PDB file of C-alpha atoms in Angstrom:
ATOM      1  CA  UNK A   1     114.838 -71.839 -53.095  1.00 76.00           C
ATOM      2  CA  UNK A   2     116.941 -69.802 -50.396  1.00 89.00           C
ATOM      3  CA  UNK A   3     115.241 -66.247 -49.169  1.00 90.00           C
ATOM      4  CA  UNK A   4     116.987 -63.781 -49.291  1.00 92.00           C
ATOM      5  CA  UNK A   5     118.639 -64.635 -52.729  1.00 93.00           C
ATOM      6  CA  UNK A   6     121.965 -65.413 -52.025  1.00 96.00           C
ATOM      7  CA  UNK A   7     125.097 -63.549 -53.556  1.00 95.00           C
ATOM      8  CA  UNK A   8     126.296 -66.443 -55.304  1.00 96.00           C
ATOM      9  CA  UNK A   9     124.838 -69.394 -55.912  1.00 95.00           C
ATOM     10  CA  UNK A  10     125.916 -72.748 -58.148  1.00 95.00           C
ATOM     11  CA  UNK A  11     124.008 -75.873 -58.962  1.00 93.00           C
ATOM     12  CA  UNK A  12     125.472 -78.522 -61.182  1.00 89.00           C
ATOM     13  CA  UNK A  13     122.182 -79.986 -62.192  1.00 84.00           C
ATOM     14  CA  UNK A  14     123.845 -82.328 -65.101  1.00 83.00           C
ATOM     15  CA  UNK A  15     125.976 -83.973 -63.349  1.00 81.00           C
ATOM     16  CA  UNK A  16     124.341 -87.838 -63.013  1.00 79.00           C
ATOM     17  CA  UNK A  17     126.091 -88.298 -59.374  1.00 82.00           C
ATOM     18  CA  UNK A  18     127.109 -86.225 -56.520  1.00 86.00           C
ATOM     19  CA  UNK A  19     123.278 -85.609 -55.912  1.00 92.00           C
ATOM     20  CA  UNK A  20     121.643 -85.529 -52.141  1.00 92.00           C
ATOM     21  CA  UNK A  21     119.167 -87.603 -51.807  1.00 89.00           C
ATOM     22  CA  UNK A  22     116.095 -87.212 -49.503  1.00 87.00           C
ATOM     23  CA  UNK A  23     114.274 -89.385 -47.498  1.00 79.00           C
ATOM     24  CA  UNK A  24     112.301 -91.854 -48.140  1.00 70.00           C
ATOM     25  CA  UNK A  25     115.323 -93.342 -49.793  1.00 70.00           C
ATOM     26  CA  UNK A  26     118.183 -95.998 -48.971  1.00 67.00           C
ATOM     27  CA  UNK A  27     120.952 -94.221 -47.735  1.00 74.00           C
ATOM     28  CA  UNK A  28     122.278 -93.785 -44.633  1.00 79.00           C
ATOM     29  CA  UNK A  29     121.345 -91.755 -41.743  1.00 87.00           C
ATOM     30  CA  UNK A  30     122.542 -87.905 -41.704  1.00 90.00           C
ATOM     31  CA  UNK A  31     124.769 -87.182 -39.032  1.00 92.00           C
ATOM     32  CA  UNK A  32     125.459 -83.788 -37.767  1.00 94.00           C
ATOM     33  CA  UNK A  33     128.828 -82.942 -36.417  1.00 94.00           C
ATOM     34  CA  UNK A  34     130.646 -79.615 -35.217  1.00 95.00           C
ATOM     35  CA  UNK A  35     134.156 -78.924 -35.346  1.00 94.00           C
ATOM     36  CA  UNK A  36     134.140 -75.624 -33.851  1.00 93.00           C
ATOM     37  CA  UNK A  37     132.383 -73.850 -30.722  1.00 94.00           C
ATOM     38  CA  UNK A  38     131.247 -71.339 -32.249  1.00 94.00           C
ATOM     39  CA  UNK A  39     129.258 -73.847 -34.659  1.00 96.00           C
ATOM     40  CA  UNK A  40     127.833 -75.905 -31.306  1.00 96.00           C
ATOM     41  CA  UNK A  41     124.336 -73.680 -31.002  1.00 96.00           C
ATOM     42  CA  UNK A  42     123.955 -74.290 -34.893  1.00 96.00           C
ATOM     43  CA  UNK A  43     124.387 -77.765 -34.836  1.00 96.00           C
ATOM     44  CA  UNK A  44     122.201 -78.602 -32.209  1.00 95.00           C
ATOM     45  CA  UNK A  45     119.081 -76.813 -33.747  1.00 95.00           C
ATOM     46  CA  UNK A  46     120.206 -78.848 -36.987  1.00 95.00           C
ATOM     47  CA  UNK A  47     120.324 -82.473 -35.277  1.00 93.00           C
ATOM     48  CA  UNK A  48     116.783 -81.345 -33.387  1.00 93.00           C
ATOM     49  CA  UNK A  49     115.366 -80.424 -37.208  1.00 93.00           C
ATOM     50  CA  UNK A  50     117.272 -83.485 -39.052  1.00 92.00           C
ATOM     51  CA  UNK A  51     115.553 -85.884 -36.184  1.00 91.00           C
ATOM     52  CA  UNK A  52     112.362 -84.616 -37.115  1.00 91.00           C
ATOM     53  CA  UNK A  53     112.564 -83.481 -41.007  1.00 90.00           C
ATOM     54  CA  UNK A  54     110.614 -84.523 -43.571  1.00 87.00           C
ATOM     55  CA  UNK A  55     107.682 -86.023 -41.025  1.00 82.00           C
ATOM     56  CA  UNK A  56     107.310 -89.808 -41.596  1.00 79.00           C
ATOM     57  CA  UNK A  57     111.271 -90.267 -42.628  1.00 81.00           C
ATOM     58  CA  UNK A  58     113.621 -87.895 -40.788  1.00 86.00           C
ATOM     59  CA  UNK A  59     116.905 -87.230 -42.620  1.00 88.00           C
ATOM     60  CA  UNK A  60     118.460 -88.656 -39.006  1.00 84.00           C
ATOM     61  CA  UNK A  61     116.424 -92.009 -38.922  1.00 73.00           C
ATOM     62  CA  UNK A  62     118.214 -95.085 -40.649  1.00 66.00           C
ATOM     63  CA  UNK A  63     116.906 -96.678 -44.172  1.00 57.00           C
ATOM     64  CA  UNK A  64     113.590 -98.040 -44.218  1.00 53.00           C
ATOM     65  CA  UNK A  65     115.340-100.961 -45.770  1.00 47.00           C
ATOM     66  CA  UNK A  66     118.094-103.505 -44.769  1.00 44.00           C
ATOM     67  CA  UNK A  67     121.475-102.619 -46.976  1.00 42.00           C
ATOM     68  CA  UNK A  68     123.841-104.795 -45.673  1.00 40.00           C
ATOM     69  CA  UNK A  69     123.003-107.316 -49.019  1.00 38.00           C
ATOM     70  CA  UNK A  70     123.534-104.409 -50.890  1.00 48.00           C
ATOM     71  CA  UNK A  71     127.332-103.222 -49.572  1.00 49.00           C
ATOM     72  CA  UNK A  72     125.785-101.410 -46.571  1.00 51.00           C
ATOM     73  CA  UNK A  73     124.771 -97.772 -46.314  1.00 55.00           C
ATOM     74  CA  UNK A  74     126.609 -94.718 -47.102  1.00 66.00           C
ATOM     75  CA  UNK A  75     127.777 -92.428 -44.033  1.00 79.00           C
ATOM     76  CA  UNK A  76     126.349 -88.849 -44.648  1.00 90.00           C
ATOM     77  CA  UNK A  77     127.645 -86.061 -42.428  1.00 93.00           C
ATOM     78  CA  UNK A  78     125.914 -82.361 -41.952  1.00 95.00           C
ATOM     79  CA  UNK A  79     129.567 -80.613 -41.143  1.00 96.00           C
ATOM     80  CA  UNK A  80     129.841 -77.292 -39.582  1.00 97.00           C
ATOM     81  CA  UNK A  81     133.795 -76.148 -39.729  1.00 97.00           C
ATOM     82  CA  UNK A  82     134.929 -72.448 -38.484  1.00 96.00           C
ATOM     83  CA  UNK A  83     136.548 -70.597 -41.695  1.00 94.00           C
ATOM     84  CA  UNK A  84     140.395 -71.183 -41.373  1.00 90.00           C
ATOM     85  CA  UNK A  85     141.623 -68.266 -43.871  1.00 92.00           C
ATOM     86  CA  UNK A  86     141.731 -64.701 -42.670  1.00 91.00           C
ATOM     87  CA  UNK A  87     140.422 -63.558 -46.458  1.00 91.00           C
ATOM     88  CA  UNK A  88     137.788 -65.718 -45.962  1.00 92.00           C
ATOM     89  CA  UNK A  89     136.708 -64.691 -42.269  1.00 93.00           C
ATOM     90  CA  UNK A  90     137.064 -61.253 -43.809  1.00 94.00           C
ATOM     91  CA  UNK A  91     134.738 -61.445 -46.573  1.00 94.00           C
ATOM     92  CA  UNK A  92     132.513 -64.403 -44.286  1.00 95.00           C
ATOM     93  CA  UNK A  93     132.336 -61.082 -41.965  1.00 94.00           C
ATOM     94  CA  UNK A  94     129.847 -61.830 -38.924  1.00 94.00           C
ATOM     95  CA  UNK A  95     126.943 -63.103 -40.866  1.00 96.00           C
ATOM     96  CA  UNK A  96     128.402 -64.873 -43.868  1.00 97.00           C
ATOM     97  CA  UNK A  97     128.557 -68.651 -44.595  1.00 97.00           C
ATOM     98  CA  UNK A  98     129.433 -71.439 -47.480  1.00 97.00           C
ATOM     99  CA  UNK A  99     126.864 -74.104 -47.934  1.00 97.00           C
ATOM    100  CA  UNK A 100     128.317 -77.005 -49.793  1.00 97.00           C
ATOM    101  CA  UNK A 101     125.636 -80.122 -50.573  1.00 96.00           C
ATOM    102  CA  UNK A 102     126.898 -82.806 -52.284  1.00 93.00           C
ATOM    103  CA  UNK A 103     126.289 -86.527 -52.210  1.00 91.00           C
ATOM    104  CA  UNK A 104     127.372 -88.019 -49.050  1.00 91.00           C
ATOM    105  CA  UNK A 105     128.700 -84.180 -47.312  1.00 94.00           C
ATOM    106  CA  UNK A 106     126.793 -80.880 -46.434  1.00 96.00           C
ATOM    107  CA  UNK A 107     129.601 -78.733 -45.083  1.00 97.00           C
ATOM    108  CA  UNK A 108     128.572 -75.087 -43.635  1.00 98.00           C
ATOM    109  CA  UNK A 109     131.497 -73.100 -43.580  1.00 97.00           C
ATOM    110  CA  UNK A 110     131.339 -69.793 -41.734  1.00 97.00           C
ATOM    111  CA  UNK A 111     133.740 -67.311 -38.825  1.00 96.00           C
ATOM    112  CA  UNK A 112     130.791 -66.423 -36.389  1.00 96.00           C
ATOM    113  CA  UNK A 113     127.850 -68.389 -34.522  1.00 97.00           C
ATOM    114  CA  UNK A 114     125.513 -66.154 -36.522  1.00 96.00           C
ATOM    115  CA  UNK A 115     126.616 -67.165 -39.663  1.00 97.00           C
ATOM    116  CA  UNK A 116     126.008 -70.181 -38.949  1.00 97.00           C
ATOM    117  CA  UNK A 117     122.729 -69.886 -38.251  1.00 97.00           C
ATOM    118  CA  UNK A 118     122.538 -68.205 -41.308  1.00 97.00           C
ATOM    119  CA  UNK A 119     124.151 -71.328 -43.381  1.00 97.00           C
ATOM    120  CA  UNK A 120     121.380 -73.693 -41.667  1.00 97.00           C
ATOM    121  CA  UNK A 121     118.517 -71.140 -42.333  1.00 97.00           C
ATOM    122  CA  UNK A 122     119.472 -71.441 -46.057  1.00 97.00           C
ATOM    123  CA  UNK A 123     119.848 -75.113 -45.995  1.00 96.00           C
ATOM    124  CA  UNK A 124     116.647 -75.659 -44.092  1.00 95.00           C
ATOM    125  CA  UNK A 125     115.151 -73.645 -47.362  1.00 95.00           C
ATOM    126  CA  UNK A 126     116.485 -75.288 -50.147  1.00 95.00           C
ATOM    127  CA  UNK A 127     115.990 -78.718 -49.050  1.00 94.00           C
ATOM    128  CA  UNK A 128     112.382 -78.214 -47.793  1.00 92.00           C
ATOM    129  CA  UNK A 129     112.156 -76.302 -51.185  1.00 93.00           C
ATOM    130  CA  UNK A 130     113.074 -79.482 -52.672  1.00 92.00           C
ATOM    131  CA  UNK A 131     110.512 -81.602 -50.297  1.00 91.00           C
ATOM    132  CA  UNK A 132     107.761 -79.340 -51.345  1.00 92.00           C
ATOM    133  CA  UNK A 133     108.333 -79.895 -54.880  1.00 93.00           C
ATOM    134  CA  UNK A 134     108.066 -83.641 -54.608  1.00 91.00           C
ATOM    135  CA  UNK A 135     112.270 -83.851 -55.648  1.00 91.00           C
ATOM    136  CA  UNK A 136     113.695 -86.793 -54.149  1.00 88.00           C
ATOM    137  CA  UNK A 137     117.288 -85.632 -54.830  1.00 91.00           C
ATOM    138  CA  UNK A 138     119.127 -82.252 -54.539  1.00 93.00           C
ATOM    139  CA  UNK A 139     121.953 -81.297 -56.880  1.00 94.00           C
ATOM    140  CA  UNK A 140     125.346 -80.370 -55.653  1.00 95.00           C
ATOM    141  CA  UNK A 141     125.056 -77.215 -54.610  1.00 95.00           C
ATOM    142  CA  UNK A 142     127.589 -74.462 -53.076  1.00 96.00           C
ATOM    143  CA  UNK A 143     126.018 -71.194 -51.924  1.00 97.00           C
ATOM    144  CA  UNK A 144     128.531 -68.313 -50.674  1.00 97.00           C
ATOM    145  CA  UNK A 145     126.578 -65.566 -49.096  1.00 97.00           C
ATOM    146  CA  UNK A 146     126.228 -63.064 -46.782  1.00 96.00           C
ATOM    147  CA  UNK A 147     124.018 -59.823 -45.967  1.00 94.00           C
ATOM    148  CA  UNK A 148     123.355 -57.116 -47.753  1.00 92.00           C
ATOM    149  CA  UNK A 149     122.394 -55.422 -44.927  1.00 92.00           C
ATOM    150  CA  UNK A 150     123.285 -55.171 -41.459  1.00 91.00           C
ATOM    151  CA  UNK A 151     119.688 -54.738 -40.029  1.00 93.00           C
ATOM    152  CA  UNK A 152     117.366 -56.535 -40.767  1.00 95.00           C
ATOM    153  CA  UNK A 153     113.951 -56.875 -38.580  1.00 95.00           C
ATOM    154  CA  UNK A 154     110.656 -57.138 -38.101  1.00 95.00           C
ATOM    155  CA  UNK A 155     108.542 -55.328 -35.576  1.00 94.00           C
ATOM    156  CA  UNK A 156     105.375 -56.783 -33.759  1.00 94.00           C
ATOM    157  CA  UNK A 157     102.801 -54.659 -31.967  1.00 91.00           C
ATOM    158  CA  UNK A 158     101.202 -56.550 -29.166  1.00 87.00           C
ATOM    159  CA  UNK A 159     100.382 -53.385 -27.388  1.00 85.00           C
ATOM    160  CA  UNK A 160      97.912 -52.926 -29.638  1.00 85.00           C
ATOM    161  CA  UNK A 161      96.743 -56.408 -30.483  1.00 86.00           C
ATOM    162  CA  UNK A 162      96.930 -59.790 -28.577  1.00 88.00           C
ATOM    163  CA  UNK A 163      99.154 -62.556 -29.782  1.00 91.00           C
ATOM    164  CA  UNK A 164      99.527 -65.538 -28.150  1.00 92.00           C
ATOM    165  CA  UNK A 165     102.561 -67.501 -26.893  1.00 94.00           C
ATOM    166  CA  UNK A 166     102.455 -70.188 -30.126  1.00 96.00           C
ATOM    167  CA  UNK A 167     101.693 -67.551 -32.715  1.00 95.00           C
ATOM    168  CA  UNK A 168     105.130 -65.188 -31.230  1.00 95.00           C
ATOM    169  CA  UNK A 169     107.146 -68.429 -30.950  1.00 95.00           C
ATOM    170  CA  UNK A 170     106.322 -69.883 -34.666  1.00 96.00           C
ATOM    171  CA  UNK A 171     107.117 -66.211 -35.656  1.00 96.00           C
ATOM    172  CA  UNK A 172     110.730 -66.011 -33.881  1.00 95.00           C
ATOM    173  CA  UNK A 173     110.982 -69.665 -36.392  1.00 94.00           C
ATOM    174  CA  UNK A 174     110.105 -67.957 -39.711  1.00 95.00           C
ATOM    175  CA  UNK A 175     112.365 -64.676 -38.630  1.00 96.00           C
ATOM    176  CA  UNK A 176     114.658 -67.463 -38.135  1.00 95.00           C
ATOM    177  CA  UNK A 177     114.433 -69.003 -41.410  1.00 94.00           C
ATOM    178  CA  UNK A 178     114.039 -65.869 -42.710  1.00 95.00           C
ATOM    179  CA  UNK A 179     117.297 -64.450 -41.508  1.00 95.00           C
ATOM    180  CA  UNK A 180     115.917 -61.748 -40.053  1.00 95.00           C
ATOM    181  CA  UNK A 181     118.464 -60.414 -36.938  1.00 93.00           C
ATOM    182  CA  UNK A 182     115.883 -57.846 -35.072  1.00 95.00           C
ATOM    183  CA  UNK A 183     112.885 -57.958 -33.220  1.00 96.00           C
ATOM    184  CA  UNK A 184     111.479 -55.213 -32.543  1.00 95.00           C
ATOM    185  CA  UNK A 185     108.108 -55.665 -29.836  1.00 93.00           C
ATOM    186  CA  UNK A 186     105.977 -53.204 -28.978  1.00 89.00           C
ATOM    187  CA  UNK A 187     104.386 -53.998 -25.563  1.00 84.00           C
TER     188      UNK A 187
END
């Protein structure tokens, strides 16, 4: 579900735990924590989109039901943590991330603020991928990636033809999700 196809991606589909499940379900709340400053920007536009995402049942709102008869609710953490290896920040490079989704843990691993924005681009895809489809669980899933190539843009010629404010602000959100890293506008 993730555009541009990553470099590597791995599902384990048949395994019967470890999946993610998505709202409306009865886990816990998803909780979005950064242990690095150069994840901060990231994980702010993540905890504004888990708050909101999937309408009806954000990912950040508590069960619909009462657990606590039922052993309680299972933490689950969104985790954004800076690349410690050099070999990894190497190959990572500017742009590159790991996504890791498992059952209780989403960790997006990268050595720059713009790959994390490129980790929560992808993740934003594969789970509203999953939303779209009707899934109410995501397999674990690890996706190492990074870009092909170093430009990659869109141009926009409003010299030519009008666009309003909302229609150049919900296209900055799809360049966004579409890890595009240029905008070129013609005024």
């Amino acid at each position: 579900g993730a555009v541009p196809l990553p470099l590597e991606v791995e599902t384990y589909p048949q395994q019967s735990s470890g999946w993610f499940q998505l709202p409306p379900t009865d886990v816990g709340p998803l909780k979005v924590t950064s242990w690095s400053d150069e994840a901060k920007p990231a994980a702010a536009l993540l905890g504004a989109w888990v708050a909101t995402w999937p309408p009806g049942m954000p990912l950040a709102a508590p069960p619909a039901t009462n657990l606590a008869t039922e052993g309680g609710t299972r933490e689950r953490q969104l985790i954004l943590a800076e690349a410690s290896e050099s070999g990894d920040r190497e190959w990572l490079g500017r742009e590159g991330y790991e996504l890791l989704l498992g059952e209780t843990e989403i960790l997006i691993t990268a050595a720059s603020a713009d790959g994390f924005h490129r980790g929560a681009a992808t993740l934003q895809q594969v789970l509203g991928v999953a939303h779209a489809e009707g899934r109410s669980a995501v397999p674990p899933t690890r996706v190492h990636d990074r870009p092909h190539f170093n430009y990659r843009g869109l141009m926009l010629d409003a010299a030519r033809h009008f666009f309003d404010v909302a229609f150049v602000k919900r296209l900055l959100d799809w360049m966004y999700l579409y890890k595009l890293n240029v905008f070129h506008w013609h005024l």
